[in-house]
mmCIF file of N, CA and C in Angstrom:
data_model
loop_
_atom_site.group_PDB
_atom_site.id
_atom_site.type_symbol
_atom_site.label_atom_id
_atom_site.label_comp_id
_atom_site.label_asym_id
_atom_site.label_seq_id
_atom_site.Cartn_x
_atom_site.Cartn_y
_atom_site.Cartn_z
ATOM 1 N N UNK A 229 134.180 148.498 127.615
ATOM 2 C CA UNK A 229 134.149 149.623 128.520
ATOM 3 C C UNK A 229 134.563 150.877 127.752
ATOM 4 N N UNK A 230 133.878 151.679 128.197
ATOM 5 C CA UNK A 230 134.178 153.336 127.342
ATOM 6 C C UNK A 230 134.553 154.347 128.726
ATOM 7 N N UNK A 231 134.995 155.292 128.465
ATOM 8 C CA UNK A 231 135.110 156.554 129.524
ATOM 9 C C UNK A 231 135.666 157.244 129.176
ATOM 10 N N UNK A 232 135.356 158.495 130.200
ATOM 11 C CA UNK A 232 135.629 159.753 129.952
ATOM 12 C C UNK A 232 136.118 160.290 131.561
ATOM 13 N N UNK A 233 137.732 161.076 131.185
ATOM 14 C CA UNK A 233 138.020 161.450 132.454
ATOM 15 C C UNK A 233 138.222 163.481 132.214
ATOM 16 N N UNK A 234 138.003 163.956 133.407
ATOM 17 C CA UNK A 234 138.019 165.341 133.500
ATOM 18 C C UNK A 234 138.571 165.801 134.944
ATOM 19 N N UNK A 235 139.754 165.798 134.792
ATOM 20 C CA UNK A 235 140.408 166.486 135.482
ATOM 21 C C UNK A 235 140.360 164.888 137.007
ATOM 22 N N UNK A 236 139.763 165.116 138.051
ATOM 23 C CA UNK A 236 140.007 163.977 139.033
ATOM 24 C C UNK A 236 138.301 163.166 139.337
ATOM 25 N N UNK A 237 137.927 163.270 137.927
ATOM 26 C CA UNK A 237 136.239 162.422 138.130
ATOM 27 C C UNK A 237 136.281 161.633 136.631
ATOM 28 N N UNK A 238 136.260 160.118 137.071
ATOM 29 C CA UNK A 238 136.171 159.428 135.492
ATOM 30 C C UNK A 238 135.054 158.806 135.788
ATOM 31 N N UNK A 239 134.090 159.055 134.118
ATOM 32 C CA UNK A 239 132.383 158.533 133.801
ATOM 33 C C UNK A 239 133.114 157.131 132.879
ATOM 34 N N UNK A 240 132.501 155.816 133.969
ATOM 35 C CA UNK A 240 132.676 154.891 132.867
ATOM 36 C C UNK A 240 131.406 154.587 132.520
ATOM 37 N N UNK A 241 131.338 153.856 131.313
ATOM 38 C CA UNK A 241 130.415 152.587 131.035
ATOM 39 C C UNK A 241 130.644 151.343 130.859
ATOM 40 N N UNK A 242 130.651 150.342 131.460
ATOM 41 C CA UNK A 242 130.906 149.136 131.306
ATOM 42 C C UNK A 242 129.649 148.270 130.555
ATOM 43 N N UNK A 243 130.294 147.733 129.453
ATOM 44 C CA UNK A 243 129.589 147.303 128.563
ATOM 45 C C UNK A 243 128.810 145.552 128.743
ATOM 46 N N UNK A 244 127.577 145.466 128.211
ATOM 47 C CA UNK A 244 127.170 144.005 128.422
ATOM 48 C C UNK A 244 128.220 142.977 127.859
ATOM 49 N N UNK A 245 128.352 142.326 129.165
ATOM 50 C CA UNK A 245 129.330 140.618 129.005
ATOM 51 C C UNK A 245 130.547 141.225 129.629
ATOM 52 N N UNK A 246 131.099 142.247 129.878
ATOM 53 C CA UNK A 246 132.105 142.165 130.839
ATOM 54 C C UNK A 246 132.177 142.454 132.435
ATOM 55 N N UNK A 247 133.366 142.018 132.922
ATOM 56 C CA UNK A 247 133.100 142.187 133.960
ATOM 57 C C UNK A 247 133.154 143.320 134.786
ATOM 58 N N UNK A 248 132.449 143.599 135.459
ATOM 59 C CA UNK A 248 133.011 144.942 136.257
ATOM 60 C C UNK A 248 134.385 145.216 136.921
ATOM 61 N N UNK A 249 134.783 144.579 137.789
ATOM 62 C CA UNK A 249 136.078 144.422 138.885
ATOM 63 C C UNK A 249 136.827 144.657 137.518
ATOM 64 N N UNK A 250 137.352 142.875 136.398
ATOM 65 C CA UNK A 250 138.010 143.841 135.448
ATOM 66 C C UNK A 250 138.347 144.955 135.025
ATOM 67 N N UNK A 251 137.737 145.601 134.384
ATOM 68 C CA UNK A 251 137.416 146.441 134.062
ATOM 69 C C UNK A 251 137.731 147.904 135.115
ATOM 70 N N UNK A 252 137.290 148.078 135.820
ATOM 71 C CA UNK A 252 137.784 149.214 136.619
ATOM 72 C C UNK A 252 139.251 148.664 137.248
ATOM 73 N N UNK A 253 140.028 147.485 136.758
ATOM 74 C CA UNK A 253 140.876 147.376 137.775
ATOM 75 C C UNK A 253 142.220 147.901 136.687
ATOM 76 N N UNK A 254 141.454 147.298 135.014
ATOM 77 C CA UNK A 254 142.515 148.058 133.655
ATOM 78 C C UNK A 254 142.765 149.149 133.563
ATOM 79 N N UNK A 255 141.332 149.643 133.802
ATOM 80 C CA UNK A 255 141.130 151.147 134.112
ATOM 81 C C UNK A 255 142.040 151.920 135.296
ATOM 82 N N UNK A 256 142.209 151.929 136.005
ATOM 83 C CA UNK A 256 143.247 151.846 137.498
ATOM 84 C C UNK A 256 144.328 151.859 136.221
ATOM 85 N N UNK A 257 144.627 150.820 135.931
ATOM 86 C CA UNK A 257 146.388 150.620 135.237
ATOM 87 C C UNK A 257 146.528 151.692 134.469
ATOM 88 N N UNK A 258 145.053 151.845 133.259
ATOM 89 C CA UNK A 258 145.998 152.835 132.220
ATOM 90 C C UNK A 258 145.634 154.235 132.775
ATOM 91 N N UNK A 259 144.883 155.033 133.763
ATOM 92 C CA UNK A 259 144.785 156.379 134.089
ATOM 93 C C UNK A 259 145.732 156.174 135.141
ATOM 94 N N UNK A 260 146.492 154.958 135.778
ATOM 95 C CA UNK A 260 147.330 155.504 136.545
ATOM 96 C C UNK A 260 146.705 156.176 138.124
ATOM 97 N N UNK A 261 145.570 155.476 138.262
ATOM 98 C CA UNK A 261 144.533 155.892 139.520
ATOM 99 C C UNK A 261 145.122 155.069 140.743
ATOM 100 N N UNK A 262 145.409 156.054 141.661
ATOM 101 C CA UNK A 262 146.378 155.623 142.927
ATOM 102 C C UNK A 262 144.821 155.148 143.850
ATOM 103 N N UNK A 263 144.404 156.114 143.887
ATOM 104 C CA UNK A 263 142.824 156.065 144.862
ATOM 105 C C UNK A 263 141.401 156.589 144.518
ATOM 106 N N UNK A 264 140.560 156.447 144.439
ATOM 107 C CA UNK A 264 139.196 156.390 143.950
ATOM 108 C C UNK A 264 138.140 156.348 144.856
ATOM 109 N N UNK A 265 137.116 156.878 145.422
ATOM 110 C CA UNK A 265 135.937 156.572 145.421
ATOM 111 C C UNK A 265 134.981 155.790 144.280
ATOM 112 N N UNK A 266 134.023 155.078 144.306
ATOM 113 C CA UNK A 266 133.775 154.480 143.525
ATOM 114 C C UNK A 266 131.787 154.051 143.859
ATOM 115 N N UNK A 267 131.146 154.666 142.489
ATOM 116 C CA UNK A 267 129.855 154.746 142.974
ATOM 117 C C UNK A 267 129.073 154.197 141.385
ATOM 118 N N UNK A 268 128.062 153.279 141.527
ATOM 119 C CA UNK A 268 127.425 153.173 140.470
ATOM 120 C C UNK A 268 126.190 152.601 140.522
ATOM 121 N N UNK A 269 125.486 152.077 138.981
ATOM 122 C CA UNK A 269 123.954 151.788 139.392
ATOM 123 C C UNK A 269 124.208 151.126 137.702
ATOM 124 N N UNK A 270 123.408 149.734 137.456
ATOM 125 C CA UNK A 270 123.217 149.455 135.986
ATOM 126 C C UNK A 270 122.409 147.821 136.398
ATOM 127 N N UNK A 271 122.987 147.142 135.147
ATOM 128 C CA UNK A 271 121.934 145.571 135.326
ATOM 129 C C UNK A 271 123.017 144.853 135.557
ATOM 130 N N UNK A 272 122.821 143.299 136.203
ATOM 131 C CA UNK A 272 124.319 142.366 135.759
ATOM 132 C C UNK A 272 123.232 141.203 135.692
ATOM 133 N N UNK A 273 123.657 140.034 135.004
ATOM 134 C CA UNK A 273 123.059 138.611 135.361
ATOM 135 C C UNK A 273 124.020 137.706 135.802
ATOM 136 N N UNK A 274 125.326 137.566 135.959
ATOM 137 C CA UNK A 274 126.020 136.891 136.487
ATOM 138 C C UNK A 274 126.823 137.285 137.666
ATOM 139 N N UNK A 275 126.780 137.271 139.173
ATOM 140 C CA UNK A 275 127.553 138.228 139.933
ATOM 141 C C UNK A 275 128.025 137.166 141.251
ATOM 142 N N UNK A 276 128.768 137.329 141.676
ATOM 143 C CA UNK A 276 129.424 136.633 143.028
ATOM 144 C C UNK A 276 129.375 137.979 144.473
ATOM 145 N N UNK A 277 129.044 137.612 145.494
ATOM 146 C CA UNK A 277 128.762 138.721 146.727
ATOM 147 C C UNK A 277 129.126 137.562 147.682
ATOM 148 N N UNK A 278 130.120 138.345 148.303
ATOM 149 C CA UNK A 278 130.686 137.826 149.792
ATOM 150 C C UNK A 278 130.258 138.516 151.158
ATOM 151 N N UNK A 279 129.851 137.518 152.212
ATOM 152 C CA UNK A 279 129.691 138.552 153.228
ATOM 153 C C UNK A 279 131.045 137.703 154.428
ATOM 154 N N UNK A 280 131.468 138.666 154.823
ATOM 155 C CA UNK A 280 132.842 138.323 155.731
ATOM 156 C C UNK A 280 132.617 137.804 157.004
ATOM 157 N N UNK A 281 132.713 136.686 157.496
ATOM 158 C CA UNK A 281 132.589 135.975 158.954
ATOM 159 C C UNK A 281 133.362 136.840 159.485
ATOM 160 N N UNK A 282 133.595 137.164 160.446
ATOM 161 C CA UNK A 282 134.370 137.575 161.254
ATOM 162 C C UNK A 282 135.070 136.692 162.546
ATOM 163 N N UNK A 283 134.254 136.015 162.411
ATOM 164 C CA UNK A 283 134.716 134.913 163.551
ATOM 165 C C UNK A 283 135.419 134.184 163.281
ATOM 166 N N UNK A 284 135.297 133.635 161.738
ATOM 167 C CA UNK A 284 135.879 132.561 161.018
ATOM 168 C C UNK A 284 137.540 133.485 159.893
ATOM 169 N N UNK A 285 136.912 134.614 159.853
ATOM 170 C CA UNK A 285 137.701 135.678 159.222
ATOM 171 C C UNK A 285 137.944 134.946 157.703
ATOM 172 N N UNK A 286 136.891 135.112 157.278
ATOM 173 C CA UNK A 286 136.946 134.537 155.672
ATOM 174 C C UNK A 286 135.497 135.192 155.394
ATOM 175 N N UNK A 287 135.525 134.785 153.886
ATOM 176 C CA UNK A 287 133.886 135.296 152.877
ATOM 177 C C UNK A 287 133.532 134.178 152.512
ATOM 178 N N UNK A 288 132.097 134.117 152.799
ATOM 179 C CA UNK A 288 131.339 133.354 152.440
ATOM 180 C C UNK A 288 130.547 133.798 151.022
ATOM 181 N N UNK A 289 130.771 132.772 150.419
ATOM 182 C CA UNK A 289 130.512 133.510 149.125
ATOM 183 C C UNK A 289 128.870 132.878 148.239
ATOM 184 N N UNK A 290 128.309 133.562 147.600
ATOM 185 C CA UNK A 290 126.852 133.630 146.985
ATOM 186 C C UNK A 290 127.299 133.506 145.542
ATOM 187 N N UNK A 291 127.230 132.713 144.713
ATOM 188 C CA UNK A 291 127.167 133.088 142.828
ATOM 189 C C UNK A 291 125.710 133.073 142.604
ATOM 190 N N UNK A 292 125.053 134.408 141.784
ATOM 191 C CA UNK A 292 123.820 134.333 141.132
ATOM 192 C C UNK A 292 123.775 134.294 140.015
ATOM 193 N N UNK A 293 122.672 134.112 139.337
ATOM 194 C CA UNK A 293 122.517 133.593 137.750
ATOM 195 C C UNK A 293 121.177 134.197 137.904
ATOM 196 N N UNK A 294 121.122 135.110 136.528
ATOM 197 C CA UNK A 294 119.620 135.978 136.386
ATOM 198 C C UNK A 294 120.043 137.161 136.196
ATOM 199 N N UNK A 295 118.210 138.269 135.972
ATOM 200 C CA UNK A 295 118.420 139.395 135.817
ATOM 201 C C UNK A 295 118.247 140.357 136.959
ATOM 202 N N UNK A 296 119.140 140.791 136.898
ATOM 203 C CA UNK A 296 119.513 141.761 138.887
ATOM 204 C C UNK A 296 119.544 142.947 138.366
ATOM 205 N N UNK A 297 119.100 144.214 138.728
ATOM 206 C CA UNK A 297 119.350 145.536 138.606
ATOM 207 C C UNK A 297 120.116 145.915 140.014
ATOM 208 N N UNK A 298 121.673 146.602 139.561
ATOM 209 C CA UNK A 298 122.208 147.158 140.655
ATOM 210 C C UNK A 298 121.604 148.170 141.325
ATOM 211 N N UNK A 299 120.923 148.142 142.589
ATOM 212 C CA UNK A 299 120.263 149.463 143.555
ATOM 213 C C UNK A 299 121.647 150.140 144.355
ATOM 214 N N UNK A 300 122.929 149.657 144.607
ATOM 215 C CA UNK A 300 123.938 150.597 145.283
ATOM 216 C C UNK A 300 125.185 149.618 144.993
ATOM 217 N N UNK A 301 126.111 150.619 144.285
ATOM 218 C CA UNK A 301 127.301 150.004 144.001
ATOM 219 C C UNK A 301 128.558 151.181 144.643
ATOM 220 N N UNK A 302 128.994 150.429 145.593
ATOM 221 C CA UNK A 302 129.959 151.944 146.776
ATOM 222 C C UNK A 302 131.220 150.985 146.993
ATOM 223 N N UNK A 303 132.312 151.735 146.868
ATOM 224 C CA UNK A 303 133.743 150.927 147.248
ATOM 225 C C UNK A 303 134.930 152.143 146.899
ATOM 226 N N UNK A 304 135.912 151.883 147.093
ATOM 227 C CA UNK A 304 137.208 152.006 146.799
ATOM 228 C C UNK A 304 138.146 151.139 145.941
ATOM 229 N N UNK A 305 139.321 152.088 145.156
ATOM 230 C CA UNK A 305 140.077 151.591 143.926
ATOM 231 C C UNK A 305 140.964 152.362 145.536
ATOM 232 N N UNK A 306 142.344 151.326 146.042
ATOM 233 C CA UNK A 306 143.124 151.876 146.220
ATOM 234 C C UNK A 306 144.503 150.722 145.726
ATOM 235 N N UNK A 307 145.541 150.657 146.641
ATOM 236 C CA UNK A 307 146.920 150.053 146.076
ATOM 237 C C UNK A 307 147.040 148.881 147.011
ATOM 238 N N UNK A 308 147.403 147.803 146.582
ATOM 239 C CA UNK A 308 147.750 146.897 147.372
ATOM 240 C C UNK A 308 149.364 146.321 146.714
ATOM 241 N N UNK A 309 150.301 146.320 147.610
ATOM 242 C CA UNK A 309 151.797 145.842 146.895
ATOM 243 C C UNK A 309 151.873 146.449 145.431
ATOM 244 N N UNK A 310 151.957 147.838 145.639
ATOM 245 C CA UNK A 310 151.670 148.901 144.143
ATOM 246 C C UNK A 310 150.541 148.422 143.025
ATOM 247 N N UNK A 311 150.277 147.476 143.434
ATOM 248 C CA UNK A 311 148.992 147.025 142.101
ATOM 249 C C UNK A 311 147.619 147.677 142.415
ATOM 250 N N UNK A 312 146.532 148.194 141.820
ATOM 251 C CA UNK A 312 144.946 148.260 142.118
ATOM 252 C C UNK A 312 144.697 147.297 142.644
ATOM 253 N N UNK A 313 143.376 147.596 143.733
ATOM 254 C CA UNK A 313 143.344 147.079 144.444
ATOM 255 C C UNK A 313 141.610 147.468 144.432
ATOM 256 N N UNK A 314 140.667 146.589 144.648
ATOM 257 C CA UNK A 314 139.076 146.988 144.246
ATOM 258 C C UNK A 314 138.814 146.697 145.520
ATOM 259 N N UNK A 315 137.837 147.724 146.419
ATOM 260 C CA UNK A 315 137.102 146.869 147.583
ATOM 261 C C UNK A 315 135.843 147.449 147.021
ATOM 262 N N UNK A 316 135.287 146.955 147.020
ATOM 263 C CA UNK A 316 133.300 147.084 146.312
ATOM 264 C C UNK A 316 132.387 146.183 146.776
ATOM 265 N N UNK A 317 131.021 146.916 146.985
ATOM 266 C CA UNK A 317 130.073 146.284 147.709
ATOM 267 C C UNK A 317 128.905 146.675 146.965
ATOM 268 N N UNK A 318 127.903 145.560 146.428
ATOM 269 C CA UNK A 318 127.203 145.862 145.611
ATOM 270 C C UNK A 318 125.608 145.547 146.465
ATOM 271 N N UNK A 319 124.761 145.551 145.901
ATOM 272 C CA UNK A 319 123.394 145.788 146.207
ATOM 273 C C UNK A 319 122.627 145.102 145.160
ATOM 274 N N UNK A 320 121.500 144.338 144.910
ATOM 275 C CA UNK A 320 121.046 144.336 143.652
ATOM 276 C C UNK A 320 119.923 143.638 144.223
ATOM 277 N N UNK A 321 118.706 143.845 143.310
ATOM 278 C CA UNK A 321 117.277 143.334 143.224
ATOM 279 C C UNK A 321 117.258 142.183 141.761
ATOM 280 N N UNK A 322 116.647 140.732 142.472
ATOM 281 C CA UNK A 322 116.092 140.496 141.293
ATOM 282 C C UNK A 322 114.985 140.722 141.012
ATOM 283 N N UNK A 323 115.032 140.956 139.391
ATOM 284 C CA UNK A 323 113.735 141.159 138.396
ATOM 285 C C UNK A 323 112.540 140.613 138.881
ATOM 286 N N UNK A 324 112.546 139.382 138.836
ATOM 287 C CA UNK A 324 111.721 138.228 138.483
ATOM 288 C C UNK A 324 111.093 138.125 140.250
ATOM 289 N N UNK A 325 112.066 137.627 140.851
ATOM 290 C CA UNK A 325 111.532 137.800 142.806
ATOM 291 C C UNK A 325 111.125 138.695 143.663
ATOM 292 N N UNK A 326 111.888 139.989 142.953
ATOM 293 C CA UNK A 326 111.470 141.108 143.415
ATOM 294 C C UNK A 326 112.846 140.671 145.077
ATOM 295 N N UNK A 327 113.535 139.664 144.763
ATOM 296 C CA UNK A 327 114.254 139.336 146.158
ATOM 297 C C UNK A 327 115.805 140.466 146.019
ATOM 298 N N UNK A 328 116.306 140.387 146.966
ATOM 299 C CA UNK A 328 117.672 141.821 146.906
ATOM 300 C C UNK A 328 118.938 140.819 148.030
ATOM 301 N N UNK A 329 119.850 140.669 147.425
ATOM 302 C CA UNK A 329 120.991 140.507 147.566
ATOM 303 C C UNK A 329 122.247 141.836 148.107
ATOM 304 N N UNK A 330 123.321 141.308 148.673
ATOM 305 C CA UNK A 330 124.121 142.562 149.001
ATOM 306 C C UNK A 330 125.103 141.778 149.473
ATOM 307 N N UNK A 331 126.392 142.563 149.333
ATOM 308 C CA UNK A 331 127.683 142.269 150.127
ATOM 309 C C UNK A 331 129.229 142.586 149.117
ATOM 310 N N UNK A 332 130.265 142.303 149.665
ATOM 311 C CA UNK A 332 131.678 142.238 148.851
ATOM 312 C C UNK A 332 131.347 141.858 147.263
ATOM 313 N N UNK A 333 131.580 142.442 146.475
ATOM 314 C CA UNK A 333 131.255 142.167 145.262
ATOM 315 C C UNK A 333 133.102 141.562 144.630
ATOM 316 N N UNK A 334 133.024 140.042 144.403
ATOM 317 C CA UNK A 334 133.980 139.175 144.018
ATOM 318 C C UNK A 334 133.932 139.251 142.524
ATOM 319 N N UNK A 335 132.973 139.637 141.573
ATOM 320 C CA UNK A 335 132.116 139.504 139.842
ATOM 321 C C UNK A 335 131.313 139.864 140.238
ATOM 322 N N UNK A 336 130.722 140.491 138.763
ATOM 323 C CA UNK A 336 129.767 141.028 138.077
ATOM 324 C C UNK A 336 129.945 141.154 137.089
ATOM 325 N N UNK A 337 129.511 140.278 136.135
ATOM 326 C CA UNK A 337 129.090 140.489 134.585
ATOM 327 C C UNK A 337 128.062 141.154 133.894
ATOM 328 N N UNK A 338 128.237 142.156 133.391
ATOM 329 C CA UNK A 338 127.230 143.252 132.860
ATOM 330 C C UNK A 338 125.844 142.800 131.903
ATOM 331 N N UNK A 339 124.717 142.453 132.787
ATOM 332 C CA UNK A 339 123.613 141.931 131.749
ATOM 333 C C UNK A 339 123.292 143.104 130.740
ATOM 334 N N UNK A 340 123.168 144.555 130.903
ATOM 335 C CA UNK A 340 122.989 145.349 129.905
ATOM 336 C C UNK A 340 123.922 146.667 129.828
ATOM 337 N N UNK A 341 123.950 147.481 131.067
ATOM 338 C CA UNK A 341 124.942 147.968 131.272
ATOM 339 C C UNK A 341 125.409 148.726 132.776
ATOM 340 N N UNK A 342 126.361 149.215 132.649
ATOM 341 C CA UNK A 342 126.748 149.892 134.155
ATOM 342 C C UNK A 342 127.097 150.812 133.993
ATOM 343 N N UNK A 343 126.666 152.084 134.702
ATOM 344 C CA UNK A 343 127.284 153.636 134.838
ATOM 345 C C UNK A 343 127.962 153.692 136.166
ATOM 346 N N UNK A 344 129.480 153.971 135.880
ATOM 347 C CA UNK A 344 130.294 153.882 137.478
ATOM 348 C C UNK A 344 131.125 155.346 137.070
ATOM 349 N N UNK A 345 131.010 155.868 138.572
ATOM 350 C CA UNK A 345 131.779 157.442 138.606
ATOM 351 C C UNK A 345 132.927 156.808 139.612
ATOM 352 N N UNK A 346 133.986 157.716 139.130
ATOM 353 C CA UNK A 346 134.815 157.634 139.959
ATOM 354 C C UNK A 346 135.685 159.099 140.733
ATOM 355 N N UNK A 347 135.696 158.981 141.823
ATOM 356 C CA UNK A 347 135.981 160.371 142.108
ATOM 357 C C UNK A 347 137.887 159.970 142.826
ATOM 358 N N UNK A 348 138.655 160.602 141.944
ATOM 359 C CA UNK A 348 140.130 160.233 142.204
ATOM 360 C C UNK A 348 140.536 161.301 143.204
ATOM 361 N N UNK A 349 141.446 160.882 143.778
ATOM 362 C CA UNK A 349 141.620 161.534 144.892
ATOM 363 C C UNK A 349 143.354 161.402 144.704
ATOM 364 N N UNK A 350 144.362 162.518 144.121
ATOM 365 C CA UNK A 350 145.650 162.166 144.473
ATOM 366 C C UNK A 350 146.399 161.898 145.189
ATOM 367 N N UNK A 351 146.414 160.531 146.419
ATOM 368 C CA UNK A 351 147.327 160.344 147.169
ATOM 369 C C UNK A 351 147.374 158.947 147.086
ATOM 370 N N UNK A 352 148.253 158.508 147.404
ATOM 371 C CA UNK A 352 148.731 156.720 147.675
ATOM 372 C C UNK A 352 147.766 156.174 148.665
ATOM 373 N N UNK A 353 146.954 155.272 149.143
ATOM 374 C CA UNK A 353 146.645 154.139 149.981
ATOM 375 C C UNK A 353 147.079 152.952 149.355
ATOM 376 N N UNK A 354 147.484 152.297 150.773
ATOM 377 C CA UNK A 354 147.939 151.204 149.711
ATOM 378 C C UNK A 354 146.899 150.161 151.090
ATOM 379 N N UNK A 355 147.380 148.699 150.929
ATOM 380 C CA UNK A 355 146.636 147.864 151.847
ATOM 381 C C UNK A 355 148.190 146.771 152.116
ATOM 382 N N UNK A 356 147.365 146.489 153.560
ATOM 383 C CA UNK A 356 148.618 145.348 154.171
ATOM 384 C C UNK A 356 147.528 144.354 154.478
ATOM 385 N N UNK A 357 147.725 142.546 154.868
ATOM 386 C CA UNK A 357 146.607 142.042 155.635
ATOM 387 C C UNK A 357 147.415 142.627 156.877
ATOM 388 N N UNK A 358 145.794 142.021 157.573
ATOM 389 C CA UNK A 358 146.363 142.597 158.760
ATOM 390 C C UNK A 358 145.938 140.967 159.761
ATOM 391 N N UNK A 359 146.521 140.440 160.432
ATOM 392 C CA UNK A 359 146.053 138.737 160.573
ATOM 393 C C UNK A 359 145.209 139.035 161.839
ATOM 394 N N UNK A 360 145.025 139.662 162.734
ATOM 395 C CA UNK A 360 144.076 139.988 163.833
ATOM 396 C C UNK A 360 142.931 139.863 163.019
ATOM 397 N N UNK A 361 142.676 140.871 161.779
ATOM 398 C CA UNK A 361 141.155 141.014 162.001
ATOM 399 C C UNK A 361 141.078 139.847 160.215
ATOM 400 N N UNK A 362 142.334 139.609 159.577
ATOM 401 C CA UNK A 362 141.672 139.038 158.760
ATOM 402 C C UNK A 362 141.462 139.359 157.247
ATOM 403 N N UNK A 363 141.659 140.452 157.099
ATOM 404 C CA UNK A 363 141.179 141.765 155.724
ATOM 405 C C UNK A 363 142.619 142.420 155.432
ATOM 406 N N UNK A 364 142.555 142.753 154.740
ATOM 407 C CA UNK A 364 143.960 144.127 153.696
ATOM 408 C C UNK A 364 142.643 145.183 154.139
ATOM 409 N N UNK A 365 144.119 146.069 155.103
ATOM 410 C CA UNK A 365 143.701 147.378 155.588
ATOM 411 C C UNK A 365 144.105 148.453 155.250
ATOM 412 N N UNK A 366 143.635 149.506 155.265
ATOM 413 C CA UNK A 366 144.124 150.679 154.855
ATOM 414 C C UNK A 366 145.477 150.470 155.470
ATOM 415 N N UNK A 367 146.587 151.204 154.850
ATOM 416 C CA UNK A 367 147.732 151.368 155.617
ATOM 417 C C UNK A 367 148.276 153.055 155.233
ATOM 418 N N UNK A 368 147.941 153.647 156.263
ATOM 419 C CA UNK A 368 148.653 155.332 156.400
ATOM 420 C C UNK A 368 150.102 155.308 156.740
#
């Protein structure tokens, strides 16, 4: 991973064979990023996507294998028990099927590469679960 930060917007690149979540979560540690918007677009071939029961209040989870181009990568870097904390939801087409996948992004391993912006925002969110609905929620 490489980047460049300017003032409260960091340009990463995440490099082929690592993971994404990693990676933006080190990133979080050494800029010291309390909260983030979080937006990107690149390739992965190895990725995990959860979509959340609600009834059952758990993720059901998908592992793919192949070449996927990310079409929408949208989430938040905020704090959970002072640590980073990733919520991300990815999008992706495969190559070969022309088929498209989506949901909670658990992994993503970079088949060639990833361009992710991050737009920092200086204030604390942190997350609590919350057992009604199931999820770590914002907590104001």
């Amino acid at each position: 991973m490489e980047y460049k930060r300017q003032r409260n917007t960091v340009i990463v690149r995440v490099d082929k064979g690592e993971d994404i979540i990693k990676e933006l979560l080190s990133l979080s540690e050494k800029e010291n990023i309390l909260f983030a918007s979080i937006s990107g677009l690149g390739a992965v071939n190895a990725i995990e996507l959860g979509i959340f029961d609600t009834s059952a209040k758990k993720y059901c989870s998908k592992r793919l294998i192949g070449d996927f181009e990310i079409t929408s990568l949208v989430g938040s870097l905020s704090r959970k028990d002072h640590k980073p904390y990733i919520h991300v939801h990815m999008s992706v087409g495969n190559v070969l099927t022309n088929e498209f996948f989506g949901g909670h992004l658990n992994k993503a391993i970079v088949g060639a590469t990833a361009e992710i912006v991050l737009n920092v925002v200086e204030i604390v969110v942190e997350r609590e679960f919350v057992e009604e609905i199931g999820l770590n929620l914002f907590k104001f």
